[in-house]
Amino acid sequence: RNADEHISGLSDKAVRDPLTGLLNRRAFGERMVEELDRVRRYGETFSLILVDLDNFKSVNDSLGHDTGDQVLAWIGRLLTELTRAADVPFRIGGEEFAVLCPATPSGVARTVAERLVGVVSEAHPPIHQELQVTMSAGFSACPDHGDSQEDIYYVADQALLRAKDGGRNQVCAPGSEA
């Protein structure tokens, strides 16, 4: 029994980000494959939301990496609290996060992304310094915007880049202008 628990703990560490407690990039890739299989098998849809904290390097540079880590952990908690139980948030890079939303069309993904961006911009992280955190988001849906992991990610990432280029603290839809 102890060996099983140990193996289970190691397996969890392999797919979970230790700072935020969210699933990591490796788990993200695995879940994307599962969702794509579900779309092909049952004709369902899913959406992908990508979010990136705005100007996060300045937080680390001015307030230190410990504070930056506290902000990232806080974002992880918010993403978990503000999404449905079926939605799965991931930390896929430094300050980049993803939310997979099963059985979710793109219009609902937009609403979820707008809520996440809005709540983060209005809330204050639980740190000792006064700090406003904002993030930008882009989204895509399968099969509307592609039927491969690469296509779905690319479309959401391009929308995210438009949100950042268009002034940050906003959501951009696939193919939309900021």
mmCIF file of C-alpha atoms in Angstrom:
data_model
loop_
_atom_site.group_PDB
_atom_site.id
_atom_site.type_symbol
_atom_site.label_atom_id
_atom_site.label_comp_id
_atom_site.label_asym_id
_atom_site.label_seq_id
_atom_site.Cartn_x
_atom_site.Cartn_y
_atom_site.Cartn_z
ATOM 1 C CA ARG A 1 0.000 0.000 0.000
ATOM 2 C CA ASN A 2 2.800 2.450 0.844
ATOM 3 C CA ALA A 3 4.470 1.713 -2.493
ATOM 4 C CA ASP A 4 1.194 2.436 -4.322
ATOM 5 C CA GLU A 5 0.792 5.716 -2.450
ATOM 6 C CA HIS A 6 4.394 6.657 -3.224
ATOM 7 C CA ILE A 7 3.964 5.885 -6.927
ATOM 8 C CA SER A 8 0.702 7.833 -6.997
ATOM 9 C CA GLY A 9 2.433 10.808 -5.358
ATOM 10 C CA LEU A 10 5.269 10.712 -7.875
ATOM 11 C CA SER A 11 2.812 10.490 -10.747
ATOM 12 C CA ASP A 12 0.932 13.522 -9.418
ATOM 13 C CA LYS A 13 4.196 15.481 -9.128
ATOM 14 C CA ALA A 14 4.976 14.710 -12.761
ATOM 15 C CA VAL A 15 1.820 16.444 -13.988
ATOM 16 C CA ARG A 16 1.229 19.142 -11.367
ATOM 17 C CA ASP A 17 2.880 22.541 -11.062
ATOM 18 C CA PRO A 18 4.277 22.759 -7.511
ATOM 19 C CA LEU A 19 3.790 26.529 -7.204
ATOM 20 C CA THR A 20 0.159 26.863 -8.257
ATOM 21 C CA GLY A 21 -1.080 23.322 -7.718
ATOM 22 C CA LEU A 22 -2.507 23.401 -11.241
ATOM 23 C CA LEU A 23 -1.848 20.742 -13.817
ATOM 24 C CA ASN A 24 1.252 21.463 -15.919
ATOM 25 C CA ARG A 25 2.088 21.635 -19.643
ATOM 26 C CA ARG A 26 2.594 17.884 -19.859
ATOM 27 C CA ALA A 27 -0.891 17.224 -18.470
ATOM 28 C CA PHE A 28 -2.247 19.937 -20.767
ATOM 29 C CA GLY A 29 -1.014 18.072 -23.824
ATOM 30 C CA GLU A 30 -2.526 14.823 -22.574
ATOM 31 C CA ARG A 31 -5.901 16.442 -21.862
ATOM 32 C CA MET A 32 -5.949 18.150 -25.265
ATOM 33 C CA VAL A 33 -5.581 14.736 -26.903
ATOM 34 C CA GLU A 34 -8.429 13.382 -24.761
ATOM 35 C CA GLU A 35 -10.721 16.282 -25.702
ATOM 36 C CA LEU A 36 -9.887 15.944 -29.402
ATOM 37 C CA ASP A 37 -10.708 12.235 -29.199
ATOM 38 C CA ARG A 38 -14.041 13.080 -27.552
ATOM 39 C CA VAL A 39 -14.848 15.539 -30.348
ATOM 40 C CA ARG A 40 -14.076 12.937 -33.007
ATOM 41 C CA ARG A 41 -15.944 10.153 -31.227
ATOM 42 C CA TYR A 42 -19.092 11.969 -30.056
ATOM 43 C CA GLY A 43 -19.221 15.106 -32.192
ATOM 44 C CA GLU A 44 -18.929 17.350 -29.144
ATOM 45 C CA THR A 45 -17.092 20.637 -28.915
ATOM 46 C CA PHE A 46 -14.609 22.082 -26.451
ATOM 47 C CA SER A 47 -12.944 25.432 -25.994
ATOM 48 C CA LEU A 48 -9.459 26.492 -25.038
ATOM 49 C CA ILE A 49 -8.784 29.739 -23.205
ATOM 50 C CA LEU A 50 -5.209 31.020 -22.978
ATOM 51 C CA VAL A 51 -4.376 33.746 -20.471
ATOM 52 C CA ASP A 52 -1.126 35.550 -19.837
ATOM 53 C CA LEU A 53 -0.374 37.981 -17.032
ATOM 54 C CA ASP A 54 0.354 41.478 -18.328
ATOM 55 C CA ASN A 55 3.793 43.001 -17.660
ATOM 56 C CA PHE A 56 4.585 40.281 -15.148
ATOM 57 C CA LYS A 57 8.346 40.687 -15.509
ATOM 58 C CA SER A 58 8.026 44.085 -13.828
ATOM 59 C CA VAL A 59 6.444 42.425 -10.760
ATOM 60 C CA ASN A 60 9.425 40.109 -10.369
ATOM 61 C CA ASP A 61 11.892 42.932 -11.099
ATOM 62 C CA SER A 62 10.390 45.497 -8.727
ATOM 63 C CA LEU A 63 8.911 43.367 -5.929
ATOM 64 C CA GLY A 64 11.017 40.212 -6.132
ATOM 65 C CA HIS A 65 10.454 36.640 -7.225
ATOM 66 C CA ASP A 66 8.865 35.621 -3.909
ATOM 67 C CA THR A 67 6.113 38.168 -4.481
ATOM 68 C CA GLY A 68 5.839 37.059 -8.100
ATOM 69 C CA ASP A 69 5.406 33.483 -6.900
ATOM 70 C CA GLN A 70 2.653 34.578 -4.516
ATOM 71 C CA VAL A 71 0.858 36.297 -7.387
ATOM 72 C CA LEU A 72 1.145 33.195 -9.584
ATOM 73 C CA ALA A 73 -0.207 30.971 -6.799
ATOM 74 C CA TRP A 74 -3.094 33.419 -6.319
ATOM 75 C CA ILE A 75 -3.894 33.311 -10.046
ATOM 76 C CA GLY A 76 -3.912 29.514 -9.855
ATOM 77 C CA ARG A 77 -6.463 29.641 -7.034
ATOM 78 C CA LEU A 78 -8.631 32.157 -8.910
ATOM 79 C CA LEU A 79 -8.630 30.082 -12.086
ATOM 80 C CA THR A 80 -9.749 27.069 -10.077
ATOM 81 C CA GLU A 81 -12.428 28.986 -8.157
ATOM 82 C CA LEU A 82 -13.828 30.922 -11.136
ATOM 83 C CA THR A 83 -14.259 28.041 -13.570
ATOM 84 C CA ARG A 84 -16.771 25.217 -13.612
ATOM 85 C CA ALA A 85 -15.888 21.875 -12.046
ATOM 86 C CA ALA A 86 -15.657 20.363 -15.545
ATOM 87 C CA ASP A 87 -13.185 23.035 -16.716
ATOM 88 C CA VAL A 88 -9.511 22.291 -16.190
ATOM 89 C CA PRO A 89 -6.979 25.077 -15.565
ATOM 90 C CA PHE A 90 -3.273 24.540 -16.302
ATOM 91 C CA ARG A 91 -0.065 26.484 -15.825
ATOM 92 C CA ILE A 92 1.662 25.999 -19.146
ATOM 93 C CA GLY A 93 4.515 28.476 -18.839
ATOM 94 C CA GLY A 94 5.975 31.159 -16.594
ATOM 95 C CA GLU A 95 2.948 33.434 -16.384
ATOM 96 C CA GLU A 96 0.870 31.707 -19.036
ATOM 97 C CA PHE A 97 -2.166 29.640 -18.151
ATOM 98 C CA ALA A 98 -4.731 27.632 -20.094
ATOM 99 C CA VAL A 99 -8.262 26.525 -19.316
ATOM 100 C CA LEU A 100 -9.781 23.585 -21.188
ATOM 101 C CA CYS A 101 -13.558 23.814 -21.243
ATOM 102 C CA PRO A 102 -15.226 20.538 -22.295
ATOM 103 C CA ALA A 103 -18.571 20.678 -24.090
ATOM 104 C CA THR A 104 -18.240 24.446 -24.403
ATOM 105 C CA PRO A 105 -18.873 26.519 -27.541
ATOM 106 C CA SER A 106 -16.749 29.570 -28.303
ATOM 107 C CA GLY A 107 -19.413 32.064 -27.147
ATOM 108 C CA VAL A 108 -19.367 30.590 -23.658
ATOM 109 C CA ALA A 109 -15.557 30.528 -23.714
ATOM 110 C CA ARG A 110 -15.571 34.259 -24.447
ATOM 111 C CA THR A 111 -17.856 34.871 -21.457
ATOM 112 C CA VAL A 112 -15.640 32.774 -19.174
ATOM 113 C CA ALA A 113 -12.482 34.525 -20.417
ATOM 114 C CA GLU A 114 -14.043 37.969 -19.932
ATOM 115 C CA ARG A 115 -15.079 37.048 -16.390
ATOM 116 C CA LEU A 116 -11.563 35.807 -15.548
ATOM 117 C CA VAL A 117 -9.908 38.936 -16.966
ATOM 118 C CA GLY A 118 -12.421 41.199 -15.201
ATOM 119 C CA VAL A 119 -12.144 39.569 -11.785
ATOM 120 C CA VAL A 120 -8.334 39.590 -11.855
ATOM 121 C CA SER A 121 -8.208 43.287 -12.809
ATOM 122 C CA GLU A 122 -10.594 44.221 -9.970
ATOM 123 C CA ALA A 123 -9.133 41.976 -7.269
ATOM 124 C CA HIS A 124 -5.958 42.514 -5.312
ATOM 125 C CA PRO A 125 -3.480 39.715 -4.698
ATOM 126 C CA PRO A 126 -2.958 38.759 -1.056
ATOM 127 C CA ILE A 127 0.479 40.350 -0.746
ATOM 128 C CA HIS A 128 1.817 43.124 1.458
ATOM 129 C CA GLN A 129 2.385 45.577 -1.399
ATOM 130 C CA GLU A 130 -0.275 47.442 -3.326
ATOM 131 C CA LEU A 131 -0.378 45.865 -6.763
ATOM 132 C CA GLN A 132 -2.875 45.712 -9.587
ATOM 133 C CA VAL A 133 -2.565 42.600 -11.716
ATOM 134 C CA THR A 134 -4.129 42.323 -15.142
ATOM 135 C CA MET A 135 -4.120 39.621 -17.759
ATOM 136 C CA SER A 136 -4.978 39.192 -21.396
ATOM 137 C CA ALA A 137 -6.815 36.271 -22.941
ATOM 138 C CA GLY A 138 -7.570 34.602 -26.236
ATOM 139 C CA PHE A 139 -9.671 31.564 -26.981
ATOM 140 C CA SER A 140 -10.615 29.057 -29.649
ATOM 141 C CA ALA A 141 -13.057 26.180 -30.017
ATOM 142 C CA CYS A 142 -12.866 22.763 -31.564
ATOM 143 C CA PRO A 143 -14.026 21.958 -34.194
ATOM 144 C CA ASP A 144 -14.912 25.575 -35.154
ATOM 145 C CA HIS A 145 -11.286 26.767 -35.290
ATOM 146 C CA GLY A 146 -9.514 23.537 -36.157
ATOM 147 C CA ASP A 147 -9.424 19.867 -35.387
ATOM 148 C CA SER A 148 -5.854 19.345 -34.206
ATOM 149 C CA GLN A 149 -4.065 20.244 -31.005
ATOM 150 C CA GLU A 150 -1.733 22.533 -32.951
ATOM 151 C CA ASP A 151 -4.565 24.360 -34.728
ATOM 152 C CA ILE A 152 -6.629 24.935 -31.596
ATOM 153 C CA TYR A 153 -3.622 26.187 -29.644
ATOM 154 C CA TYR A 154 -2.394 28.381 -32.502
ATOM 155 C CA VAL A 155 -5.758 30.117 -32.973
ATOM 156 C CA ALA A 156 -6.123 30.813 -29.222
ATOM 157 C CA ASP A 157 -2.494 31.987 -29.005
ATOM 158 C CA GLN A 158 -2.934 34.385 -31.933
ATOM 159 C CA ALA A 159 -6.036 35.824 -30.256
ATOM 160 C CA LEU A 160 -4.053 36.205 -27.013
ATOM 161 C CA LEU A 161 -1.260 38.022 -28.865
ATOM 162 C CA ARG A 162 -3.812 40.419 -30.391
ATOM 163 C CA ALA A 163 -5.181 41.118 -26.899
ATOM 164 C CA LYS A 164 -1.694 41.953 -25.652
ATOM 165 C CA ASP A 165 -0.809 44.023 -28.716
ATOM 166 C CA GLY A 166 -4.147 45.834 -28.487
ATOM 167 C CA GLY A 167 -3.514 47.237 -25.029
ATOM 168 C CA ARG A 168 -3.707 44.265 -22.628
ATOM 169 C CA ASN A 169 -6.299 43.549 -19.929
ATOM 170 C CA GLN A 170 -8.776 42.300 -22.519
ATOM 171 C CA VAL A 171 -10.044 39.260 -24.392
ATOM 172 C CA CYS A 172 -9.746 38.747 -28.142
ATOM 173 C CA ALA A 173 -11.757 36.238 -30.135
ATOM 174 C CA PRO A 174 -10.292 34.163 -32.943
ATOM 175 C CA GLY A 175 -9.683 36.382 -35.976
ATOM 176 C CA SER A 176 -10.872 39.541 -34.176
ATOM 177 C CA GLU A 177 -9.083 42.807 -33.796
ATOM 178 C CA ALA A 178 -8.233 44.088 -30.331
#
